[in-house]
Amino acid sequence: MSDSKQGSLSIRACRAEGVPAVLEFWRAADATPSVTDTADDLCRAITSNSARVLVAEIAPSLVGTIIGTFDGWRGNIYRMAVHPEYRRRGIGRALVAEIDHWLVGQGAKRVTALVEKDHAWATSFWTAVGYGVDQRIARHVRTL
Ligand SMILES: CC(C)(COP(=O)(O)OP(=O)(O)OC[C@H]1O[C@@H](n2cnc3c(N)ncnc32)[C@H](O)[C@@H]1OP(=O)(O)O)[C@@H](O)C(=O)NCCC(=O)NCCS
């Protein structure tokens, strides 16, 4: 994909030096705050063999993120976010495609994306990229 003003989209693994920028990006991109939005947690994810943290750039800007994980049984996707000024250009779709590809390579057969029910833009997005709603499931959570 290309951007007429600022070059083309590239997607790559997040590096340690990019961690502060990603944490700041999540605040600017309306990602729902999470207990794991810390430098330590993100550094652990980027060095883990069971997680893949991707950033999307349209040089020189960070425009999107996604985290995929495979626990040996199922895949999960977290931190799907695109900068407000870069939405509806296919960046989110491209990030999901990259993570789906990685998850297939890991052996994943089923993938979950946690989506806030009241965020219509998010539910529409996940439906559009092929992630249907599982009406049977409720999420039970405890913060440790
Ligand atoms: C949800 C989000 C990641 C989508 O990123 P994006 O790069 O704009 O998505 P894409 O351009 O790849 O959109 C793919 C398709 O998803 C659907 N979609 C995306 N945004 C949508 C919106 N606001 N309303 C309705 N449908 C939407 C459309 O079908 C779109 O295809 P189209 O543009 O050809 O119609 C982005 O809006 C975002 O970061 N929101 C804030 C954080 C968030 O809610 N993340 C999801 C957490 S579960």
GROMACS .gro file of N, CA, C and O and ligand atoms in nm, residues 29-32 79-83 86-94 113-116 119-122 124-126 128-129, ligand 1:
model
  172
   29ALA      N    1  -0.391   0.652   2.001
   29ALA     CA    2  -0.474   0.578   1.906
   29ALA      C    3  -0.598   0.518   1.970
   29ALA      O    4  -0.661   0.428   1.913
   30ASP      N    5  -0.633   0.565   2.091
   30ASP     CA    6  -0.758   0.523   2.158
   30ASP      C    7  -0.760   0.375   2.193
   30ASP      O    8  -0.868   0.316   2.204
   31ALA      N    9  -0.644   0.313   2.207
   31ALA     CA   10  -0.645   0.173   2.252
   31ALA      C   11  -0.695   0.171   2.396
   31ALA      O   12  -0.656   0.255   2.477
   32THR      N   13  -0.782   0.076   2.429
   32THR     CA   14  -0.834   0.068   2.565
   32THR      C   15  -0.719   0.040   2.661
   32THR      O   16  -0.644  -0.057   2.641
   79ARG      N   17  -0.398  -0.552   2.108
   79ARG     CA   18  -0.339  -0.421   2.074
   79ARG      C   19  -0.347  -0.386   1.925
   79ARG      O   20  -0.252  -0.331   1.868
   80MET      N   21  -0.460  -0.422   1.864
   80MET     CA   22  -0.485  -0.379   1.726
   80MET      C   23  -0.525  -0.232   1.731
   80MET      O   24  -0.629  -0.196   1.786
   81ALA      N   25  -0.440  -0.148   1.678
   81ALA     CA   26  -0.470  -0.004   1.682
   81ALA      C   27  -0.405   0.065   1.563
   81ALA      O   28  -0.293   0.031   1.524
   82VAL      N   29  -0.478   0.160   1.507
   82VAL     CA   30  -0.428   0.241   1.395
   82VAL      C   31  -0.446   0.388   1.433
   82VAL      O   32  -0.549   0.426   1.493
   83HIS      N   33  -0.346   0.467   1.400
   83HIS     CA   34  -0.353   0.610   1.432
   83HIS      C   35  -0.477   0.672   1.367
   83HIS      O   36  -0.508   0.643   1.251
   86TYR      N   37  -0.484   0.781   1.010
   86TYR     CA   38  -0.447   0.685   0.906
   86TYR      C   39  -0.550   0.572   0.892
   86TYR      O   40  -0.523   0.470   0.831
   87ARG      N   41  -0.667   0.593   0.950
   87ARG     CA   42  -0.768   0.487   0.946
   87ARG      C   43  -0.837   0.478   0.810
   87ARG      O   44  -0.832   0.570   0.731
   88ARG      N   45  -0.901   0.366   0.787
   88ARG     CA   46  -0.976   0.336   0.664
   88ARG      C   47  -0.887   0.339   0.540
   88ARG      O   48  -0.930   0.377   0.432
   89ARG      N   49  -0.762   0.296   0.558
   89ARG     CA   50  -0.671   0.283   0.444
   89ARG      C   51  -0.621   0.139   0.430
   89ARG      O   52  -0.525   0.114   0.358
   90GLY      N   53  -0.679   0.049   0.508
   90GLY     CA   54  -0.638  -0.091   0.498
   90GLY      C   55  -0.521  -0.130   0.587
   90GLY      O   56  -0.471  -0.243   0.577
   91ILE      N   57  -0.478  -0.038   0.676
   91ILE     CA   58  -0.362  -0.070   0.761
   91ILE      C   59  -0.398  -0.178   0.863
   91ILE      O   60  -0.322  -0.274   0.884
   92GLY      N   61  -0.514  -0.165   0.925
   92GLY     CA   62  -0.557  -0.267   1.020
   92GLY      C   63  -0.569  -0.403   0.952
   92GLY      O   64  -0.521  -0.504   1.005
   93ARG      N   65  -0.629  -0.405   0.837
   93ARG     CA   66  -0.644  -0.531   0.762
   93ARG      C   67  -0.507  -0.593   0.731
   93ARG      O   68  -0.487  -0.714   0.745
   94ALA      N   69  -0.412  -0.509   0.693
   94ALA     CA   70  -0.278  -0.558   0.659
   94ALA      C   71  -0.208  -0.616   0.783
   94ALA      O   72  -0.140  -0.719   0.774
  113ALA      N   73  -0.986  -1.266   1.896
  113ALA     CA   74  -0.960  -1.124   1.918
  113ALA      C   75  -1.063  -1.075   2.020
  113ALA      O   76  -1.183  -1.096   2.001
  114LEU      N   77  -1.016  -1.016   2.128
  114LEU     CA   78  -1.108  -0.963   2.229
  114LEU      C   79  -1.153  -0.825   2.183
  114LEU      O   80  -1.071  -0.737   2.158
  115VAL      N   81  -1.284  -0.806   2.176
  115VAL     CA   82  -1.338  -0.682   2.118
  115VAL      C   83  -1.447  -0.627   2.210
  115VAL      O   84  -1.535  -0.703   2.252
  116GLU      N   85  -1.439  -0.499   2.239
  116GLU     CA   86  -1.543  -0.440   2.324
  116GLU      C   87  -1.674  -0.432   2.247
  116GLU      O   88  -1.681  -0.373   2.140
  119HIS      N   89  -1.805  -0.098   2.111
  119HIS     CA   90  -1.724  -0.024   2.016
  119HIS      C   91  -1.759  -0.069   1.874
  119HIS      O   92  -1.698  -0.162   1.819
  120ALA      N   93  -1.859  -0.002   1.817
  120ALA     CA   94  -1.914  -0.047   1.688
  120ALA      C   95  -1.808  -0.051   1.579
  120ALA      O   96  -1.809  -0.139   1.493
  121TRP      N   97  -1.714   0.048   1.581
  121TRP     CA   98  -1.611   0.050   1.478
  121TRP      C   99  -1.524  -0.075   1.486
  121TRP      O  100  -1.481  -0.130   1.385
  122ALA      N  101  -1.500  -0.119   1.612
  122ALA     CA  102  -1.413  -0.235   1.632
  122ALA      C  103  -1.485  -0.364   1.591
  122ALA      O  104  -1.426  -0.450   1.524
  124SER      N  105  -1.724  -0.392   1.376
  124SER     CA  106  -1.736  -0.390   1.229
  124SER      C  107  -1.604  -0.428   1.164
  124SER      O  108  -1.600  -0.502   1.066
  125PHE      N  109  -1.495  -0.375   1.220
  125PHE     CA  110  -1.363  -0.407   1.165
  125PHE      C  111  -1.336  -0.556   1.173
  125PHE      O  112  -1.299  -0.619   1.073
  126TRP      N  113  -1.354  -0.615   1.292
  126TRP     CA  114  -1.319  -0.757   1.307
  126TRP      C  115  -1.407  -0.846   1.220
  126TRP      O  116  -1.361  -0.945   1.163
  128ALA      N  117  -1.529  -0.750   0.934
  128ALA     CA  118  -1.483  -0.727   0.796
  128ALA      C  119  -1.356  -0.806   0.764
  128ALA      O  120  -1.334  -0.844   0.649
  129VAL      N  121  -1.272  -0.829   0.866
  129VAL     CA  122  -1.147  -0.902   0.838
  129VAL      C  123  -1.161  -1.052   0.866
  129VAL      O  124  -1.061  -1.124   0.872
  145LIG     C1  125  -1.046  -0.073   1.453
  145LIG     C2  126  -0.923  -0.013   1.381
  145LIG     C3  127  -0.801  -0.090   1.425
  145LIG     C4  128  -0.941  -0.029   1.229
  145LIG     O1  129  -0.820   0.008   1.164
  145LIG     P1  130  -0.822   0.058   1.011
  145LIG     O2  131  -0.682   0.060   0.962
  145LIG     O3  132  -0.897   0.185   1.001
  145LIG     O4  133  -0.903  -0.059   0.938
  145LIG     P2  134  -0.905  -0.093   0.780
  145LIG     O5  135  -0.886   0.033   0.702
  145LIG     O6  136  -0.810  -0.204   0.754
  145LIG     O7  137  -1.054  -0.141   0.764
  145LIG     C5  138  -1.090  -0.271   0.716
  145LIG     C6  139  -1.241  -0.279   0.716
  145LIG     O8  140  -1.290  -0.278   0.852
  145LIG     C7  141  -1.416  -0.209   0.854
  145LIG     N1  142  -1.401  -0.087   0.936
  145LIG     C8  143  -1.286  -0.027   0.975
  145LIG     N2  144  -1.312   0.082   1.051
  145LIG     C9  145  -1.445   0.092   1.058
  145LIG    C10  146  -1.533   0.185   1.121
  145LIG     N3  147  -1.487   0.290   1.191
  145LIG     N4  148  -1.666   0.167   1.106
  145LIG    C11  149  -1.715   0.063   1.036
  145LIG     N5  150  -1.637  -0.031   0.973
  145LIG    C12  151  -1.504  -0.016   0.985
  145LIG    C13  152  -1.449  -0.172   0.711
  145LIG     O9  153  -1.524  -0.279   0.653
  145LIG    C14  154  -1.310  -0.164   0.649
  145LIG    O10  155  -1.310  -0.182   0.509
  145LIG     P3  156  -1.343  -0.053   0.413
  145LIG    O11  157  -1.263   0.062   0.463
  145LIG    O12  158  -1.302  -0.104   0.278
  145LIG    O13  159  -1.490  -0.029   0.427
  145LIG    C15  160  -0.907   0.139   1.412
  145LIG    O14  161  -1.031   0.204   1.393
  145LIG    C16  162  -0.860   0.169   1.555
  145LIG    O15  163  -0.740   0.166   1.584
  145LIG     N6  164  -0.955   0.198   1.648
  145LIG    C17  165  -0.919   0.230   1.786
  145LIG    C18  166  -0.862   0.110   1.860
  145LIG    C19  167  -0.956  -0.008   1.854
  145LIG    O16  168  -1.075   0.002   1.879
  145LIG     N7  169  -0.897  -0.125   1.822
  145LIG    C20  170  -0.968  -0.250   1.819
  145LIG    C21  171  -0.954  -0.315   1.951
  145LIG     S1  172  -1.044  -0.469   1.955
   0.00000   0.00000   0.00000
